[in-house]
Coordinates of C-alpha atoms in Angstrom, one line a residue:
X271 CA 205.1 92.8 32.3
X272 CA 201.9 91.8 30.6
X273 CA 199.1 93.8 32.4
X274 CA 195.9 91.7 31.8
X275 CA 194.1 91.3 35.1
X276 CA 190.4 91.4 34.1
X277 CA 189.1 91.0 30.6
X278 CA 191.2 88.8 28.3
X279 CA 189.1 88.4 25.2
X280 CA 189.2 84.6 25.1
X281 CA 185.5 84.1 26.0
X282 CA 186.3 82.0 29.1
X283 CA 184.4 82.7 32.3
X284 CA 186.6 83.6 35.3
X285 CA 186.3 85.6 38.5
X286 CA 188.5 88.7 38.6
X287 CA 188.6 91.0 41.5
X288 CA 188.9 94.7 40.5
X289 CA 191.6 96.8 42.0
X290 CA 190.6 99.8 44.1
X291 CA 189.5 102.7 41.9
X292 CA 191.5 105.9 41.7
X293 CA 190.4 108.5 44.3
X294 CA 188.4 110.6 41.8
X295 CA 186.4 107.5 40.6
X296 CA 184.9 106.3 43.9
X297 CA 181.2 106.2 44.3
X298 CA 179.1 107.8 45.7
X299 CA 181.2 110.7 44.3
X300 CA 183.0 112.7 47.0
X301 CA 183.9 116.4 46.9
X302 CA 187.6 116.9 46.0
X303 CA 187.9 120.2 47.9
X304 CA 191.1 119.1 49.6
X305 CA 192.8 118.2 46.3
X306 CA 191.9 121.3 44.3
X307 CA 194.7 123.8 43.6
X308 CA 193.4 127.2 42.5
X309 CA 195.5 128.9 39.8
X310 CA 197.0 132.3 40.3
X311 CA 194.3 134.9 40.4
X312 CA 191.4 132.5 41.1
X313 CA 191.1 133.3 44.8
X314 CA 190.9 137.1 44.1
X315 CA 188.2 136.4 41.5
X316 CA 186.2 134.3 43.9
X317 CA 186.4 136.8 46.7
X318 CA 185.4 139.6 44.3
X319 CA 182.3 137.6 43.3
X320 CA 181.5 136.9 46.9
X321 CA 181.9 140.5 48.0
X322 CA 180.0 142.0 45.1
X323 CA 177.3 139.3 45.0
X324 CA 178.0 138.6 41.3
X325 CA 178.2 135.4 39.4
X326 CA 181.7 134.1 38.6
X327 CA 182.2 133.2 34.9
X328 CA 185.2 130.8 34.5
X329 CA 186.4 130.2 30.9
X330 CA 188.9 127.6 29.9
X331 CA 189.3 124.4 27.8
X332 CA 187.6 121.2 28.8
X333 CA 189.2 119.4 31.7
X334 CA 191.1 122.4 33.0
X335 CA 189.4 122.3 36.4
X336 CA 186.9 125.2 35.9
X337 CA 184.1 123.6 38.0
X338 CA 186.3 122.4 40.9
X339 CA 186.7 125.7 42.6
X340 CA 183.0 125.9 43.8
X341 CA 183.3 122.7 45.8
X342 CA 186.3 124.1 47.7
X343 CA 184.5 127.4 48.3
X344 CA 181.4 125.7 49.5
X345 CA 183.5 123.5 51.9
X346 CA 185.6 126.4 53.3
X347 CA 182.6 128.7 53.8
X348 CA 180.1 126.1 55.0
X349 CA 177.6 126.7 52.1
X350 CA 176.3 123.2 52.0
X351 CA 176.0 120.8 49.1
X352 CA 176.7 122.3 45.7
X353 CA 173.7 122.6 43.5
X354 CA 174.4 121.8 39.9
X355 CA 172.7 122.8 36.7
X356 CA 174.3 121.2 33.6
X357 CA 173.4 123.2 30.5
X358 CA 172.5 121.7 27.1
X359 CA 171.1 123.3 24.0
X360 CA 167.6 122.5 25.2
X361 CA 168.0 124.1 28.7
X362 CA 165.6 126.9 29.6
X363 CA 165.4 129.4 32.4
X364 CA 162.0 127.9 33.4
X365 CA 163.6 124.5 34.1
X366 CA 166.4 126.0 36.0
X367 CA 163.8 127.7 38.3
X368 CA 161.2 124.9 38.7
X369 CA 159.7 121.8 37.1
X370 CA 156.0 121.3 36.9
X371 CA 154.5 117.9 35.9
X372 CA 151.3 119.1 34.3
X373 CA 150.5 115.8 32.7
X374 CA 151.0 113.9 35.9
X375 CA 148.6 116.2 37.7
X376 CA 146.0 115.8 34.9
X377 CA 146.4 112.1 35.1
X378 CA 145.9 112.1 38.9
X379 CA 142.8 114.2 38.5
X380 CA 141.3 111.9 35.8
X381 CA 141.9 108.9 38.0
X382 CA 140.4 110.6 41.0
X383 CA 143.2 109.3 43.1
X384 CA 144.4 111.3 46.1
X385 CA 147.7 112.8 45.1
X386 CA 149.0 112.5 48.6
X387 CA 148.3 108.8 48.9
X388 CA 145.7 109.3 51.7
X389 CA 142.4 107.4 51.7
X390 CA 140.2 110.4 51.1
X391 CA 138.8 112.2 48.0
X392 CA 141.5 114.0 46.0
X393 CA 141.9 117.7 46.9
X394 CA 143.9 118.3 43.7
X395 CA 147.1 119.1 45.6
X396 CA 149.6 120.7 43.3
X397 CA 152.6 120.3 45.5
X398 CA 153.5 116.7 44.5
X399 CA 153.8 117.8 40.9
X400 CA 156.2 120.7 41.5
X401 CA 159.9 120.7 42.2
X402 CA 162.3 123.6 42.4
X403 CA 165.2 123.6 39.9
X404 CA 168.8 124.1 40.9
X405 CA 168.7 127.9 40.3
X406 CA 165.2 128.1 41.9
X407 CA 166.5 126.3 45.0
X408 CA 169.6 128.5 45.2
X409 CA 167.4 131.6 45.3
X410 CA 165.4 130.5 48.3
X411 CA 165.6 132.8 51.3
X412 CA 168.3 131.5 53.7
X413 CA 170.7 132.7 56.3
X414 CA 173.7 131.6 54.2
X415 CA 174.1 131.8 50.5
X416 CA 173.9 128.5 48.5
X417 CA 176.5 127.4 46.0
X418 CA 175.3 126.9 42.5
X419 CA 177.3 125.5 39.5
X420 CA 175.9 126.4 36.1
X421 CA 178.0 124.1 34.0
X422 CA 178.9 124.7 30.3
X423 CA 176.7 127.8 29.8
X424 CA 178.2 128.2 26.3
X425 CA 176.3 125.0 25.3
X426 CA 173.0 126.8 25.8
X427 CA 170.5 128.1 23.4
X428 CA 171.5 131.6 22.3
X429 CA 168.8 133.3 24.4
X430 CA 169.5 131.6 27.8
X431 CA 172.3 134.0 29.0
X432 CA 170.0 137.0 28.2
X433 CA 167.0 135.2 29.9
X434 CA 169.1 134.8 33.1
X435 CA 169.8 138.6 33.4
X436 CA 166.7 139.7 35.2
X437 CA 166.6 136.8 37.7
X438 CA 170.3 137.2 38.5
X439 CA 169.8 141.0 38.9
X440 CA 166.8 141.1 41.1
X441 CA 167.2 137.7 42.8
X442 CA 163.6 136.7 42.7
X443 CA 161.1 134.9 40.5
X444 CA 157.4 133.8 40.3
X445 CA 155.9 130.3 39.8
X446 CA 152.8 131.1 37.7
X447 CA 151.1 127.9 38.6
X448 CA 151.2 128.9 42.3
X449 CA 150.3 132.5 41.6
X450 CA 147.0 131.2 40.2
X451 CA 146.6 128.4 42.8
X452 CA 143.7 128.6 45.3
X453 CA 146.0 128.2 48.4
X454 CA 148.4 131.0 49.2
X455 CA 150.9 128.7 50.9
X456 CA 152.4 125.6 49.1
X457 CA 155.3 123.4 50.2
X458 CA 157.5 122.6 47.2
X459 CA 160.4 120.1 47.2
X460 CA 163.9 121.5 46.7
X461 CA 166.3 120.4 44.0
X462 CA 168.3 117.2 44.9
X463 CA 166.6 116.9 48.3
X464 CA 163.4 115.6 50.0
X465 CA 163.2 118.8 51.9
X466 CA 160.3 121.2 51.1
X467 CA 160.1 124.9 51.4
X468 CA 157.0 127.0 51.9
X469 CA 156.3 129.4 49.0
X470 CA 153.7 132.2 49.4
X471 CA 151.6 133.4 46.5
X472 CA 154.1 131.8 44.1
X473 CA 156.9 134.3 44.8
X474 CA 160.5 133.3 45.7
X475 CA 162.8 136.1 46.9
X476 CA 166.4 135.4 48.0
X477 CA 167.7 137.0 51.1
X478 CA 171.4 136.0 50.5
X479 CA 172.5 136.0 46.8
X480 CA 173.9 132.6 46.0
X481 CA 177.6 132.0 45.1
X482 CA 177.2 131.1 41.4
X483 CA 180.0 129.7 39.2
X484 CA 179.2 129.6 35.5
X485 CA 181.7 127.6 33.3
X486 CA 182.4 128.1 29.6
X487 CA 184.7 126.3 27.2
X488 CA 185.1 129.5 25.2
X489 CA 183.1 128.1 22.3
X490 CA 181.0 131.2 21.9
X491 CA 180.7 134.9 22.8
X492 CA 178.1 136.3 25.3
X493 CA 176.2 139.5 25.2
X494 CA 177.9 142.5 26.8
X495 CA 174.9 142.9 29.1
X496 CA 175.5 139.4 30.4
X497 CA 179.3 139.8 30.7
X498 CA 179.1 143.1 32.7
X499 CA 177.0 141.4 35.4
X500 CA 179.7 138.7 35.9
X501 CA 183.1 138.6 37.4
X502 CA 185.2 136.9 34.6
X503 CA 188.2 134.7 35.1
X504 CA 190.1 132.8 32.3
X505 CA 192.0 129.7 33.3
X506 CA 195.7 130.0 32.6
X507 CA 197.6 127.6 30.5
X508 CA 198.8 124.7 32.6
X509 CA 202.5 124.5 33.3
X510 CA 204.7 121.7 34.5
X511 CA 204.8 123.1 38.0
X512 CA 201.0 123.4 38.1
X513 CA 200.5 119.9 36.8
X514 CA 203.0 118.5 39.3
X515 CA 201.1 120.1 42.1
X516 CA 197.8 118.7 40.9
X517 CA 199.1 115.2 40.5
X518 CA 200.8 115.4 43.9
X519 CA 197.5 116.4 45.5
X520 CA 195.6 113.5 43.9
X521 CA 198.2 110.7 43.7
X522 CA 201.4 111.8 45.5
X523 CA 203.5 110.1 42.8
X524 CA 205.4 113.1 41.4
X525 CA 208.7 111.6 42.7
X526 CA 208.3 108.7 40.3
X527 CA 210.5 109.2 37.3
X528 CA 207.8 107.9 34.9
X529 CA 205.2 110.2 36.4
X530 CA 207.6 113.2 36.0
X531 CA 208.2 112.2 32.4
X532 CA 204.4 112.0 31.7
X533 CA 203.9 115.4 33.3
X534 CA 206.7 117.0 31.3
X535 CA 205.4 115.5 28.0
X536 CA 201.8 116.5 28.8
X537 CA 202.9 120.1 29.6
X538 CA 204.8 120.3 26.3
X539 CA 201.9 119.1 24.3
X540 CA 199.7 121.7 25.9
X541 CA 202.2 124.4 25.0
X542 CA 202.1 123.2 21.4
X543 CA 198.4 123.9 21.4
X544 CA 197.0 120.4 21.8
X545 CA 193.6 120.0 23.6
X546 CA 194.1 117.7 26.6
X547 CA 192.4 117.4 29.9
X548 CA 194.0 117.1 33.3
X549 CA 192.0 113.9 34.1
X550 CA 193.7 112.2 31.1
X551 CA 197.1 112.8 32.8
X552 CA 195.8 111.6 36.2
X553 CA 194.4 108.5 34.5
X554 CA 197.7 107.8 32.7
X555 CA 199.8 108.2 35.8
X556 CA 197.4 106.1 38.0
X557 CA 197.6 103.2 35.5
X558 CA 201.1 103.4 34.1
X559 CA 203.0 104.0 37.4
X560 CA 201.1 101.4 39.5
X561 CA 203.2 98.6 41.0
X562 CA 201.3 96.0 39.0
X563 CA 200.9 98.3 35.9
X564 CA 201.8 97.4 32.3
X565 CA 205.2 97.6 30.8
X566 CA 207.0 97.5 27.5
X567 CA 204.9 97.8 24.3
X568 CA 201.7 97.5 26.2
X569 CA 202.5 100.5 28.3
X570 CA 203.2 102.6 25.2
X571 CA 200.0 101.5 23.6
X572 CA 198.0 102.4 26.8
X573 CA 199.8 105.8 27.0
X574 CA 198.7 106.6 23.5
X575 CA 195.2 105.4 24.3
X576 CA 194.8 107.5 27.4
X577 CA 196.5 110.7 26.2
X578 CA 194.8 111.1 22.8
X579 CA 194.1 114.7 21.9
X580 CA 190.5 115.6 22.5
X581 CA 190.1 117.7 19.3
X582 CA 190.8 114.7 17.0
X583 CA 189.1 111.4 16.3

């Protein structure tokens, strides 16, 4: 079978209807709490973190499912939408807590335009130029803890884990711009929402410590002071049985001989130390075992393309 339903590389215009996407590539993105299968020991680690009000640090290779657990916990416990802070080498504690558009405020002052859009002289309202960050939103007082994913903490600047210590220990922070502001009460927009929360004298104090999951690919070591404040869990090496359960939860094709072969070969390559991600396996099975999927040499070429080791060019 020659699988060539869309682009053909001949420069001719044609209408091609795309097949439905795999479940994990539908948009807007949906939580996959029902498909997640926690590895052995993960539920105990989660419950320990919840009980002790400590962050959960999950370490494992890329694509091993480290960040998936928080969506299932948030769904099962009714913690609302998961807040996400994706870490880069430029991330700072301040941006995790709040964002302040100082230049925008200065520009509005210079123009003399009302910051709230009303037909009246500007009152220099600071609120439109402030937004809480994901960590800052998670620490707002609430009746239920919020769920916060701090993704790839090992990609951060060397100082960020240490900078987090005090905030995670005392569960509060100040917004200096509001501490100095003339009005004691300011409504500030939450992260990922149009909702605002009233902040008094620039101080935010949590009433329920959030459920925080930090993920790490294991690319660096963290200070002991940071590690002792976390519950730590290392993702186990994926086995054939674990991969079969994951594929079954997402695709339900594990009875297909070709899917079983792909799972077995994938597990063997992981045992041999290759760096592969679970979503590579899901992609390969979704494409290669489809009823209208490729066959022959084309299937082999696509298998090689989809299952390339991540640590090599």
